[in-house]
Amino acid sequence: MQQHWYTGPLASFDTETTGVDVESDRIVSAALVVQLAPGAPVQTSAWLADPGVPIPDGARAVHGITDEHVRAHGRPARSVVAEVTRALAAQALAGRPVVVMNAPYDLTLLDRELRRHHGLTLAEALGPAGLLVLDPRVLDKHVDRYRKGRRTLTDLCAHYGVELTGAHDAVADATAALALTRTIGARYPAALGGLTAAELHLRQAVWHAAQARGLQSWFDRSGTPERVDLSWPLRPARCGCGRRLEPAHGCEAAA
């Protein structure tokens, strides 16, 4: 009997941070959970980092982590970033799909932290295997495109009947996102079940780009100046002039 990706082993990754700017904000906590099958026990790894910068009031109001707490109980960000990346690299090497809700946020922020502390990109640190990413936000938008309403993790869990206790805790969010992704796959087997995780990874990049173009068109029609990045699951780095860092770019600000 064929095993679908949503009934097999999955991992899930989440972070809590100092803010929402992937270029300048820092990781405060992170979690990786692994589940070998639906209903099986969840194996959890969690990290608390001292980001080396003050945690703004707005971020603290969301996840409840204070400067005093990370100074007393956190570890240097450089060490945490390295350990988190090694844990993800182990998932890549095992060929185990990793659930990341709104992947371009968490993975891009991790990439920038790696560059900041270790002079490496996430792709370089993960090695040739690379991550197979499952993003429940992209999957949900693909299978239920015209549904009204917000699609945060809390909203999606409520819609699909998935328990989320203690939202904005990295372990709780990663655990809920994993269960949510299994649920989406099981609910839409015709649209998603026939694909392997590797095929689904490639499809999601296309789906996300289409979804982002739709959102950009809405912003343009409404006169909103915000720009939407089409990249998934990782936003490309940009140099000092704001352009993407590419080999042929040659901007002095990139040096």
PDB file of C-alpha atoms in Angstrom:
ATOM      1  CA  MET A   1       0.000   0.000   0.000  1.00  0.00           C
ATOM      2  CA  GLN A   2       1.407   3.376  -1.016  1.00  0.00           C
ATOM      3  CA  GLN A   3       2.279   5.701   1.844  1.00  0.00           C
ATOM      4  CA  HIS A   4       1.437   9.331   1.299  1.00  0.00           C
ATOM      5  CA  TRP A   5       3.812  12.022   2.550  1.00  0.00           C
ATOM      6  CA  TYR A   6       1.281  13.154   5.156  1.00  0.00           C
ATOM      7  CA  THR A   7       1.211   9.720   6.804  1.00  0.00           C
ATOM      8  CA  GLY A   8       4.989   9.344   6.922  1.00  0.00           C
ATOM      9  CA  PRO A   9       7.766  10.897   9.024  1.00  0.00           C
ATOM     10  CA  LEU A  10       7.686  14.691   9.226  1.00  0.00           C
ATOM     11  CA  ALA A  11       9.654  17.354  11.089  1.00  0.00           C
ATOM     12  CA  SER A  12       8.515  20.895  11.881  1.00  0.00           C
ATOM     13  CA  PHE A  13      10.511  24.056  12.546  1.00  0.00           C
ATOM     14  CA  ASP A  14       9.526  27.368  14.131  1.00  0.00           C
ATOM     15  CA  THR A  15      11.168  30.444  15.633  1.00  0.00           C
ATOM     16  CA  GLU A  16      10.265  33.337  17.885  1.00  0.00           C
ATOM     17  CA  THR A  17      12.186  36.501  17.136  1.00  0.00           C
ATOM     18  CA  THR A  18      12.870  40.135  17.959  1.00  0.00           C
ATOM     19  CA  GLY A  19      10.596  41.343  15.143  1.00  0.00           C
ATOM     20  CA  VAL A  20       9.346  40.769  11.608  1.00  0.00           C
ATOM     21  CA  ASP A  21      12.218  42.180   9.519  1.00  0.00           C
ATOM     22  CA  VAL A  22      14.146  39.160   8.266  1.00  0.00           C
ATOM     23  CA  GLU A  23      17.141  41.308   7.329  1.00  0.00           C
ATOM     24  CA  SER A  24      17.758  42.822  10.761  1.00  0.00           C
ATOM     25  CA  ASP A  25      15.814  40.929  13.426  1.00  0.00           C
ATOM     26  CA  ARG A  26      17.190  38.047  15.459  1.00  0.00           C
ATOM     27  CA  ILE A  27      16.159  34.598  16.677  1.00  0.00           C
ATOM     28  CA  VAL A  28      15.145  34.449  20.335  1.00  0.00           C
ATOM     29  CA  SER A  29      13.857  30.880  20.493  1.00  0.00           C
ATOM     30  CA  ALA A  30      13.561  27.974  18.081  1.00  0.00           C
ATOM     31  CA  ALA A  31      12.074  24.506  18.031  1.00  0.00           C
ATOM     32  CA  LEU A  32      12.312  21.405  15.881  1.00  0.00           C
ATOM     33  CA  VAL A  33       9.797  18.614  16.395  1.00  0.00           C
ATOM     34  CA  VAL A  34       9.858  15.223  14.688  1.00  0.00           C
ATOM     35  CA  GLN A  35       6.979  12.762  14.356  1.00  0.00           C
ATOM     36  CA  LEU A  36       7.411   9.442  12.561  1.00  0.00           C
ATOM     37  CA  ALA A  37       3.694   8.824  11.906  1.00  0.00           C
ATOM     38  CA  PRO A  38       0.304  10.390  12.699  1.00  0.00           C
ATOM     39  CA  GLY A  39      -0.488   9.926  16.374  1.00  0.00           C
ATOM     40  CA  ALA A  40       3.067   8.869  17.232  1.00  0.00           C
ATOM     41  CA  PRO A  41       4.963  10.642  20.027  1.00  0.00           C
ATOM     42  CA  VAL A  42       6.624  13.921  19.090  1.00  0.00           C
ATOM     43  CA  GLN A  43      10.362  14.283  19.660  1.00  0.00           C
ATOM     44  CA  THR A  44      11.196  17.882  20.545  1.00  0.00           C
ATOM     45  CA  SER A  45      14.368  19.984  20.454  1.00  0.00           C
ATOM     46  CA  ALA A  46      14.183  23.554  21.722  1.00  0.00           C
ATOM     47  CA  TRP A  47      16.661  26.425  21.923  1.00  0.00           C
ATOM     48  CA  LEU A  48      16.702  29.764  23.737  1.00  0.00           C
ATOM     49  CA  ALA A  49      19.125  32.376  22.409  1.00  0.00           C
ATOM     50  CA  ASP A  50      20.422  35.637  23.774  1.00  0.00           C
ATOM     51  CA  PRO A  51      20.083  37.613  20.535  1.00  0.00           C
ATOM     52  CA  GLY A  52      22.672  40.188  21.579  1.00  0.00           C
ATOM     53  CA  VAL A  53      20.199  43.041  21.051  1.00  0.00           C
ATOM     54  CA  PRO A  54      17.263  44.269  23.170  1.00  0.00           C
ATOM     55  CA  ILE A  55      13.949  42.489  22.586  1.00  0.00           C
ATOM     56  CA  PRO A  56      11.442  45.202  21.590  1.00  0.00           C
ATOM     57  CA  ASP A  57       8.236  45.651  23.547  1.00  0.00           C
ATOM     58  CA  GLY A  58       6.146  44.591  20.566  1.00  0.00           C
ATOM     59  CA  ALA A  59       7.942  41.262  20.182  1.00  0.00           C
ATOM     60  CA  ARG A  60       7.918  40.645  23.925  1.00  0.00           C
ATOM     61  CA  ALA A  61       4.152  41.211  23.967  1.00  0.00           C
ATOM     62  CA  VAL A  62       3.753  38.433  21.391  1.00  0.00           C
ATOM     63  CA  HIS A  63       5.975  35.661  22.763  1.00  0.00           C
ATOM     64  CA  GLY A  64       6.526  36.805  26.355  1.00  0.00           C
ATOM     65  CA  ILE A  65      10.315  36.337  26.320  1.00  0.00           C
ATOM     66  CA  THR A  66      12.190  39.121  28.115  1.00  0.00           C
ATOM     67  CA  ASP A  67      15.747  40.429  27.978  1.00  0.00           C
ATOM     68  CA  GLU A  68      16.252  39.306  31.557  1.00  0.00           C
ATOM     69  CA  HIS A  69      15.125  35.765  30.727  1.00  0.00           C
ATOM     70  CA  VAL A  70      17.446  35.303  27.744  1.00  0.00           C
ATOM     71  CA  ARG A  71      20.392  36.765  29.649  1.00  0.00           C
ATOM     72  CA  ALA A  72      19.797  34.361  32.531  1.00  0.00           C
ATOM     73  CA  HIS A  73      18.808  31.242  30.594  1.00  0.00           C
ATOM     74  CA  GLY A  74      19.689  31.773  26.934  1.00  0.00           C
ATOM     75  CA  ARG A  75      22.846  30.796  25.117  1.00  0.00           C
ATOM     76  CA  PRO A  76      24.914  32.865  22.675  1.00  0.00           C
ATOM     77  CA  ALA A  77      23.098  33.347  19.386  1.00  0.00           C
ATOM     78  CA  ARG A  78      26.134  32.120  17.446  1.00  0.00           C
ATOM     79  CA  SER A  79      25.975  28.720  19.172  1.00  0.00           C
ATOM     80  CA  VAL A  80      22.203  28.397  18.892  1.00  0.00           C
ATOM     81  CA  VAL A  81      22.157  29.274  15.192  1.00  0.00           C
ATOM     82  CA  ALA A  82      24.808  26.633  14.495  1.00  0.00           C
ATOM     83  CA  GLU A  83      22.960  23.944  16.467  1.00  0.00           C
ATOM     84  CA  VAL A  84      19.609  24.727  14.842  1.00  0.00           C
ATOM     85  CA  THR A  85      21.182  24.517  11.396  1.00  0.00           C
ATOM     86  CA  ARG A  86      22.849  21.189  12.185  1.00  0.00           C
ATOM     87  CA  ALA A  87      19.496  19.829  13.350  1.00  0.00           C
ATOM     88  CA  LEU A  88      17.852  20.923  10.095  1.00  0.00           C
ATOM     89  CA  ALA A  89      20.746  19.502   8.082  1.00  0.00           C
ATOM     90  CA  ALA A  90      20.125  16.140   9.751  1.00  0.00           C
ATOM     91  CA  GLN A  91      16.519  16.255   8.527  1.00  0.00           C
ATOM     92  CA  ALA A  92      17.703  17.097   5.023  1.00  0.00           C
ATOM     93  CA  LEU A  93      20.195  14.242   5.058  1.00  0.00           C
ATOM     94  CA  ALA A  94      17.465  11.840   6.201  1.00  0.00           C
ATOM     95  CA  GLY A  95      15.177  13.054   3.404  1.00  0.00           C
ATOM     96  CA  ARG A  96      12.557  13.957   5.996  1.00  0.00           C
ATOM     97  CA  PRO A  97      10.215  16.793   4.950  1.00  0.00           C
ATOM     98  CA  VAL A  98      10.258  19.813   7.273  1.00  0.00           C
ATOM     99  CA  VAL A  99       7.077  21.783   7.917  1.00  0.00           C
ATOM    100  CA  VAL A 100       7.694  25.532   8.141  1.00  0.00           C
ATOM    101  CA  MET A 101       4.652  27.779   8.437  1.00  0.00           C
ATOM    102  CA  ASN A 102       5.296  30.842   6.237  1.00  0.00           C
ATOM    103  CA  ALA A 103       8.694  29.420   5.308  1.00  0.00           C
ATOM    104  CA  PRO A 104      10.125  32.580   3.675  1.00  0.00           C
ATOM    105  CA  TYR A 105      10.050  34.254   7.083  1.00  0.00           C
ATOM    106  CA  ASP A 106      11.692  31.660   9.351  1.00  0.00           C
ATOM    107  CA  LEU A 107      14.143  30.256   6.820  1.00  0.00           C
ATOM    108  CA  THR A 108      15.229  33.665   5.527  1.00  0.00           C
ATOM    109  CA  LEU A 109      15.786  34.922   9.056  1.00  0.00           C
ATOM    110  CA  LEU A 110      17.868  31.819   9.840  1.00  0.00           C
ATOM    111  CA  ASP A 111      19.867  32.401   6.649  1.00  0.00           C
ATOM    112  CA  ARG A 112      20.627  35.979   7.705  1.00  0.00           C
ATOM    113  CA  GLU A 113      21.626  34.843  11.200  1.00  0.00           C
ATOM    114  CA  LEU A 114      24.026  32.319   9.670  1.00  0.00           C
ATOM    115  CA  ARG A 115      25.545  35.017   7.493  1.00  0.00           C
ATOM    116  CA  ARG A 116      25.814  37.326  10.508  1.00  0.00           C
ATOM    117  CA  HIS A 117      27.417  34.861  12.906  1.00  0.00           C
ATOM    118  CA  HIS A 118      29.189  32.337  10.665  1.00  0.00           C
ATOM    119  CA  GLY A 119      29.624  33.890   7.226  1.00  0.00           C
ATOM    120  CA  LEU A 120      27.616  31.057   5.639  1.00  0.00           C
ATOM    121  CA  THR A 121      24.370  30.898   3.712  1.00  0.00           C
ATOM    122  CA  LEU A 122      21.691  28.440   4.773  1.00  0.00           C
ATOM    123  CA  ALA A 123      22.195  26.488   1.544  1.00  0.00           C
ATOM    124  CA  GLU A 124      25.931  26.198   2.216  1.00  0.00           C
ATOM    125  CA  ALA A 125      25.357  25.097   5.799  1.00  0.00           C
ATOM    126  CA  LEU A 126      22.736  22.490   4.898  1.00  0.00           C
ATOM    127  CA  GLY A 127      24.881  20.867   2.241  1.00  0.00           C
ATOM    128  CA  PRO A 128      23.873  19.237  -1.031  1.00  0.00           C
ATOM    129  CA  ALA A 129      20.789  17.422   0.298  1.00  0.00           C
ATOM    130  CA  GLY A 130      18.771  20.594   0.921  1.00  0.00           C
ATOM    131  CA  LEU A 131      15.498  20.822   2.797  1.00  0.00           C
ATOM    132  CA  LEU A 132      12.206  19.451   1.542  1.00  0.00           C
ATOM    133  CA  VAL A 133       9.858  22.112   2.878  1.00  0.00           C
ATOM    134  CA  LEU A 134       6.112  21.847   3.456  1.00  0.00           C
ATOM    135  CA  ASP A 135       4.419  25.189   4.104  1.00  0.00           C
ATOM    136  CA  PRO A 136       0.817  24.823   5.334  1.00  0.00           C
ATOM    137  CA  ARG A 137       0.089  28.435   4.421  1.00  0.00           C
ATOM    138  CA  VAL A 138       0.960  27.803   0.762  1.00  0.00           C
ATOM    139  CA  LEU A 139      -0.808  24.427   0.728  1.00  0.00           C
ATOM    140  CA  ASP A 140      -4.003  25.854   2.195  1.00  0.00           C
ATOM    141  CA  LYS A 141      -4.067  28.755  -0.255  1.00  0.00           C
ATOM    142  CA  HIS A 142      -3.626  26.316  -3.127  1.00  0.00           C
ATOM    143  CA  VAL A 143      -6.410  23.905  -2.175  1.00  0.00           C
ATOM    144  CA  ASP A 144      -8.873  26.544  -0.914  1.00  0.00           C
ATOM    145  CA  ARG A 145      -7.927  29.608  -2.911  1.00  0.00           C
ATOM    146  CA  TYR A 146     -11.070  31.711  -2.573  1.00  0.00           C
ATOM    147  CA  ARG A 147     -11.837  31.224   1.121  1.00  0.00           C
ATOM    148  CA  LYS A 148     -12.201  34.555   2.900  1.00  0.00           C
ATOM    149  CA  GLY A 149     -10.363  35.446   6.076  1.00  0.00           C
ATOM    150  CA  ARG A 150      -6.878  35.509   7.509  1.00  0.00           C
ATOM    151  CA  ARG A 151      -4.520  32.546   7.267  1.00  0.00           C
ATOM    152  CA  THR A 152      -2.260  32.804  10.288  1.00  0.00           C
ATOM    153  CA  LEU A 153      -1.334  29.608  12.095  1.00  0.00           C
ATOM    154  CA  THR A 154      -4.035  30.303  14.680  1.00  0.00           C
ATOM    155  CA  ASP A 155      -6.648  30.881  11.965  1.00  0.00           C
ATOM    156  CA  LEU A 156      -5.674  27.759  10.005  1.00  0.00           C
ATOM    157  CA  CYS A 157      -5.697  25.572  13.102  1.00  0.00           C
ATOM    158  CA  ALA A 158      -9.182  26.836  13.955  1.00  0.00           C
ATOM    159  CA  HIS A 159     -10.389  26.213  10.395  1.00  0.00           C
ATOM    160  CA  TYR A 160      -9.029  22.655  10.221  1.00  0.00           C
ATOM    161  CA  GLY A 161      -9.841  21.716  13.822  1.00  0.00           C
ATOM    162  CA  VAL A 162      -6.222  21.353  14.908  1.00  0.00           C
ATOM    163  CA  GLU A 163      -5.352  22.006  18.547  1.00  0.00           C
ATOM    164  CA  LEU A 164      -3.008  24.924  19.208  1.00  0.00           C
ATOM    165  CA  THR A 165      -2.276  25.507  22.873  1.00  0.00           C
ATOM    166  CA  GLY A 166       0.157  28.257  23.829  1.00  0.00           C
ATOM    167  CA  ALA A 167       0.436  30.046  20.482  1.00  0.00           C
ATOM    168  CA  HIS A 168       3.668  31.998  19.886  1.00  0.00           C
ATOM    169  CA  ASP A 169       5.718  29.444  21.759  1.00  0.00           C
ATOM    170  CA  ALA A 170       8.110  27.861  19.249  1.00  0.00           C
ATOM    171  CA  VAL A 171       7.461  24.282  20.400  1.00  0.00           C
ATOM    172  CA  ALA A 172       3.688  24.752  20.464  1.00  0.00           C
ATOM    173  CA  ASP A 173       3.624  26.416  17.054  1.00  0.00           C
ATOM    174  CA  ALA A 174       5.897  23.821  15.433  1.00  0.00           C
ATOM    175  CA  THR A 175       3.819  20.969  16.863  1.00  0.00           C
ATOM    176  CA  ALA A 176       0.551  22.510  15.702  1.00  0.00           C
ATOM    177  CA  ALA A 177       1.946  23.308  12.236  1.00  0.00           C
ATOM    178  CA  LEU A 178       3.002  19.677  11.815  1.00  0.00           C
ATOM    179  CA  ALA A 179      -0.473  18.405  12.749  1.00  0.00           C
ATOM    180  CA  LEU A 180      -2.054  21.064  10.520  1.00  0.00           C
ATOM    181  CA  THR A 181      -0.002  19.986   7.512  1.00  0.00           C
ATOM    182  CA  ARG A 182      -0.951  16.338   7.983  1.00  0.00           C
ATOM    183  CA  THR A 183      -4.592  17.395   8.213  1.00  0.00           C
ATOM    184  CA  ILE A 184      -4.470  19.471   5.019  1.00  0.00           C
ATOM    185  CA  GLY A 185      -2.879  16.584   3.127  1.00  0.00           C
ATOM    186  CA  ALA A 186      -5.456  14.086   4.408  1.00  0.00           C
ATOM    187  CA  ARG A 187      -8.361  16.407   3.598  1.00  0.00           C
ATOM    188  CA  TYR A 188      -7.203  17.038   0.017  1.00  0.00           C
ATOM    189  CA  PRO A 189      -5.677  13.734  -1.146  1.00  0.00           C
ATOM    190  CA  ALA A 190      -6.678  14.274  -4.776  1.00  0.00           C
ATOM    191  CA  ALA A 191      -4.821  17.603  -4.972  1.00  0.00           C
ATOM    192  CA  LEU A 192      -1.834  16.778  -2.770  1.00  0.00           C
ATOM    193  CA  GLY A 193      -1.652  13.068  -2.002  1.00  0.00           C
ATOM    194  CA  GLY A 194      -0.325  11.906  -5.349  1.00  0.00           C
ATOM    195  CA  LEU A 195       2.814  14.018  -5.098  1.00  0.00           C
ATOM    196  CA  THR A 196       6.041  13.112  -3.356  1.00  0.00           C
ATOM    197  CA  ALA A 197       7.508  15.565  -0.867  1.00  0.00           C
ATOM    198  CA  ALA A 198      10.176  16.501  -3.427  1.00  0.00           C
ATOM    199  CA  GLU A 199       7.545  17.178  -6.085  1.00  0.00           C
ATOM    200  CA  LEU A 200       5.472  19.121  -3.614  1.00  0.00           C
ATOM    201  CA  HIS A 201       8.458  21.264  -2.673  1.00  0.00           C
ATOM    202  CA  LEU A 202       8.889  22.309  -6.307  1.00  0.00           C
ATOM    203  CA  ARG A 203       5.162  22.892  -6.805  1.00  0.00           C
ATOM    204  CA  GLN A 204       4.925  25.105  -3.730  1.00  0.00           C
ATOM    205  CA  ALA A 205       7.507  27.498  -5.165  1.00  0.00           C
ATOM    206  CA  VAL A 206       5.264  27.923  -8.212  1.00  0.00           C
ATOM    207  CA  TRP A 207       2.067  28.164  -6.153  1.00  0.00           C
ATOM    208  CA  HIS A 208       3.572  30.718  -3.789  1.00  0.00           C
ATOM    209  CA  ALA A 209       4.724  32.901  -6.674  1.00  0.00           C
ATOM    210  CA  ALA A 210       1.224  32.872  -8.146  1.00  0.00           C
ATOM    211  CA  GLN A 211      -0.305  33.637  -4.752  1.00  0.00           C
ATOM    212  CA  ALA A 212       2.158  36.487  -4.230  1.00  0.00           C
ATOM    213  CA  ARG A 213       1.373  37.965  -7.644  1.00  0.00           C
ATOM    214  CA  GLY A 214      -2.309  37.952  -6.755  1.00  0.00           C
ATOM    215  CA  LEU A 215      -1.612  39.732  -3.490  1.00  0.00           C
ATOM    216  CA  GLN A 216       0.619  42.240  -5.267  1.00  0.00           C
ATOM    217  CA  SER A 217      -2.152  42.990  -7.762  1.00  0.00           C
ATOM    218  CA  TRP A 218      -4.536  43.635  -4.884  1.00  0.00           C
ATOM    219  CA  PHE A 219      -2.012  45.982  -3.247  1.00  0.00           C
ATOM    220  CA  ASP A 220      -1.535  47.805  -6.547  1.00  0.00           C
ATOM    221  CA  ARG A 221      -5.272  48.243  -7.078  1.00  0.00           C
ATOM    222  CA  SER A 222      -5.766  49.522  -3.545  1.00  0.00           C
ATOM    223  CA  GLY A 223      -2.874  51.979  -3.773  1.00  0.00           C
ATOM    224  CA  THR A 224      -0.805  50.193  -1.133  1.00  0.00           C
ATOM    225  CA  PRO A 225       2.945  50.692  -1.756  1.00  0.00           C
ATOM    226  CA  GLU A 226       3.941  47.350  -0.195  1.00  0.00           C
ATOM    227  CA  ARG A 227       5.914  44.973  -2.422  1.00  0.00           C
ATOM    228  CA  VAL A 228       5.481  41.200  -2.234  1.00  0.00           C
ATOM    229  CA  ASP A 229       8.471  38.883  -2.683  1.00  0.00           C
ATOM    230  CA  LEU A 230       7.721  35.958  -4.994  1.00  0.00           C
ATOM    231  CA  SER A 231      10.541  33.780  -3.639  1.00  0.00           C
ATOM    232  CA  TRP A 232       9.878  30.582  -1.675  1.00  0.00           C
ATOM    233  CA  PRO A 233      11.020  29.015   0.622  1.00  0.00           C
ATOM    234  CA  LEU A 234      13.838  31.532   1.048  1.00  0.00           C
ATOM    235  CA  ARG A 235      14.115  35.174   0.076  1.00  0.00           C
ATOM    236  CA  PRO A 236      17.354  36.032  -1.735  1.00  0.00           C
ATOM    237  CA  ALA A 237      19.820  38.274   0.069  1.00  0.00           C
ATOM    238  CA  ARG A 238      20.069  41.877  -1.062  1.00  0.00           C
ATOM    239  CA  CYS A 239      23.067  44.149  -1.168  1.00  0.00           C
ATOM    240  CA  GLY A 240      23.306  47.711   0.108  1.00  0.00           C
ATOM    241  CA  CYS A 241      21.599  49.144  -2.975  1.00  0.00           C
ATOM    242  CA  GLY A 242      18.544  46.956  -2.371  1.00  0.00           C
ATOM    243  CA  ARG A 243      19.066  44.646  -5.357  1.00  0.00           C
ATOM    244  CA  ARG A 244      19.379  40.882  -5.099  1.00  0.00           C
ATOM    245  CA  LEU A 245      22.861  39.541  -4.568  1.00  0.00           C
ATOM    246  CA  GLU A 246      23.680  37.747  -7.812  1.00  0.00           C
ATOM    247  CA  PRO A 247      27.045  36.842  -9.336  1.00  0.00           C
ATOM    248  CA  ALA A 248      26.564  39.254 -12.235  1.00  0.00           C
ATOM    249  CA  HIS A 249      25.347  42.147 -10.102  1.00  0.00           C
ATOM    250  CA  GLY A 250      28.742  43.655  -9.240  1.00  0.00           C
ATOM    251  CA  CYS A 251      27.432  46.376  -6.932  1.00  0.00           C
ATOM    252  CA  GLU A 252      30.136  47.854  -4.669  1.00  0.00           C
ATOM    253  CA  ALA A 253      27.636  47.850  -1.799  1.00  0.00           C
ATOM    254  CA  ALA A 254      27.674  44.062  -1.860  1.00  0.00           C
ATOM    255  CA  ALA A 255      31.327  43.891  -0.917  1.00  0.00           C
TER     256      ALA A 255
END
